[in-house]
């Protein structure tokens, strides 16, 4: 495939999702609305799963490539719909983007269109991160504001306040935001909440600002550290990523770099929860156990045996596990992105577990679907009380968002009879070959397109 043909998805391994802006094939074959995942539960999981690179590191890293002159290569990128969307977005902005085996190459330097149609933000909220790099390098960005989504209203006030503090002008007009500036200037910014996206946005913007930027109360997620490492390998001067205060010494230009992102802690955690639910003996390869501390601690508390090995984690479980309480928090607390999967596990543990969601205001969409499978869950505001049942029952259910979809797969692996999951395009956003990976360790799972 030639590099000029745009974003080339890998033959046979692609998600089937068209880049943003294109419709599904007329013959309906690739129409993801008709795609279903069918699972017959009750089989223990046995063997090894290799975890892919972290979606939430890869997306900002790809977008961060906008800051550099020349060519950047991102190593071993997972095949995800969100990656397709990001590549289409970069192309739309004027970059040349292509796959080289499992790597993605981004080349800047063509004329830039510093604005993106709203379909990108609608499809993937992380598209909003283009503002910082575009304003820092080209002086202007225009993109739709992300609206409400399945997991709450998710405002962007911290992104915009921070950019204003760096000297940018911001204008909101009919749901679109315009941001512009001659050159950003370093400043001190305090985030009211340690937002992952706002931290990434401002860290990227500050790399090309004049002088020093100090961002306080930032997110400390491993994906922030990864983005900082990538930007530093392009010549940026960022210190403190992974702590509550990040300091950036602005520089005049950055150069392209080659970078391998960290493994996906949420993908690993999802398979760990699946192993706990199904019983068996499953090893997740290519993991950084340190990034999974709260998940490991909670799984151990349920009675699962979790062993940390070099670059891998082994989960062994037999019989019914014990209920635990979970409270989501910014890193290093229990990740909100593992909340739904943990709830699927608690649906079948012995006793009553309480899940408190403190990061997002409305992230319990999976509850109604789990209840269709026989789960006993009561939601009161940001708390869910889960009374474990001995067995879930297969049912037709719908993935309402990415992690809700993963939770349904986990619940289905534990259920009697078959479960049919629809709206799997949500799952394709963040899990590379989830069906193949689970088939490889003994799950009865398949993917089909309805005629
Ligand atoms: C990122 C992750 C997402 C994860 C989330 C929290 C990516 C691509 N996505 O999303 O998977 O669930 O972190 O770990 O990395 N907030 C504001 N104002 C803002 C920004 C955020 O009030 O300007 C609030 C949000 O509404 C939410 C909380 O902060 O309640 C956390 O959001 P944030 O950390 O920004 O999440 P994302 O970066 O969108």
mmCIF file of C-alpha atoms in Angstrom, residues 40-44 274 276-279 318-321 343-351 370-376 386-395 410-419:
data_model
loop_
_atom_site.group_PDB
_atom_site.id
_atom_site.type_symbol
_atom_site.label_atom_id
_atom_site.label_comp_id
_atom_site.label_asym_id
_atom_site.label_seq_id
_atom_site.Cartn_x
_atom_site.Cartn_y
_atom_site.Cartn_z
ATOM 1 C CA UNK A 40 -21.548 -19.339 25.535
ATOM 2 C CA UNK A 41 -20.314 -19.064 29.088
ATOM 3 C CA UNK A 42 -19.107 -21.506 31.671
ATOM 4 C CA UNK A 43 -15.716 -22.410 30.232
ATOM 5 C CA UNK A 44 -12.551 -21.792 32.268
ATOM 6 C CA UNK A 274 -12.501 -12.384 32.863
ATOM 7 C CA UNK A 276 -11.455 -14.356 37.814
ATOM 8 C CA UNK A 277 -15.043 -14.718 36.645
ATOM 9 C CA UNK A 278 -14.500 -17.880 34.590
ATOM 10 C CA UNK A 279 -11.975 -19.630 36.773
ATOM 11 C CA UNK A 318 -11.504 -21.623 41.298
ATOM 12 C CA UNK A 319 -15.089 -21.575 42.503
ATOM 13 C CA UNK A 320 -17.091 -18.562 43.555
ATOM 14 C CA UNK A 321 -15.107 -15.535 44.690
ATOM 15 C CA UNK A 343 -19.130 -4.887 38.389
ATOM 16 C CA UNK A 344 -19.590 -7.820 36.003
ATOM 17 C CA UNK A 345 -17.365 -9.862 38.300
ATOM 18 C CA UNK A 346 -19.247 -8.704 41.416
ATOM 19 C CA UNK A 347 -22.517 -9.777 39.791
ATOM 20 C CA UNK A 348 -21.525 -13.399 40.465
ATOM 21 C CA UNK A 349 -19.402 -13.178 43.614
ATOM 22 C CA UNK A 350 -20.608 -14.325 47.021
ATOM 23 C CA UNK A 351 -22.095 -11.485 49.117
ATOM 24 C CA UNK A 370 -26.262 -6.690 33.389
ATOM 25 C CA UNK A 371 -29.698 -6.836 35.014
ATOM 26 C CA UNK A 372 -31.097 -8.343 31.792
ATOM 27 C CA UNK A 373 -28.680 -11.196 32.443
ATOM 28 C CA UNK A 374 -30.023 -11.698 35.962
ATOM 29 C CA UNK A 375 -27.637 -9.475 37.928
ATOM 30 C CA UNK A 376 -29.086 -7.904 41.099
ATOM 31 C CA UNK A 386 -24.451 -5.477 43.719
ATOM 32 C CA UNK A 387 -25.872 -8.569 45.352
ATOM 33 C CA UNK A 388 -24.014 -11.503 43.832
ATOM 34 C CA UNK A 389 -26.048 -14.316 42.263
ATOM 35 C CA UNK A 390 -24.678 -17.849 41.730
ATOM 36 C CA UNK A 391 -25.127 -17.692 37.932
ATOM 37 C CA UNK A 392 -26.053 -15.145 35.279
ATOM 38 C CA UNK A 393 -28.283 -16.140 32.372
ATOM 39 C CA UNK A 394 -27.470 -15.456 28.729
ATOM 40 C CA UNK A 395 -29.605 -12.749 27.089
ATOM 41 C CA UNK A 410 -17.069 -10.781 31.024
ATOM 42 C CA UNK A 411 -20.614 -11.354 32.307
ATOM 43 C CA UNK A 412 -21.412 -13.512 29.285
ATOM 44 C CA UNK A 413 -18.312 -15.640 29.896
ATOM 45 C CA UNK A 414 -19.783 -16.399 33.335
ATOM 46 C CA UNK A 415 -23.361 -16.960 32.152
ATOM 47 C CA UNK A 416 -25.313 -20.087 31.425
ATOM 48 C CA UNK A 417 -26.684 -20.294 27.864
ATOM 49 C CA UNK A 418 -25.650 -18.015 25.038
ATOM 50 C CA UNK A 419 -25.423 -14.219 25.202
#
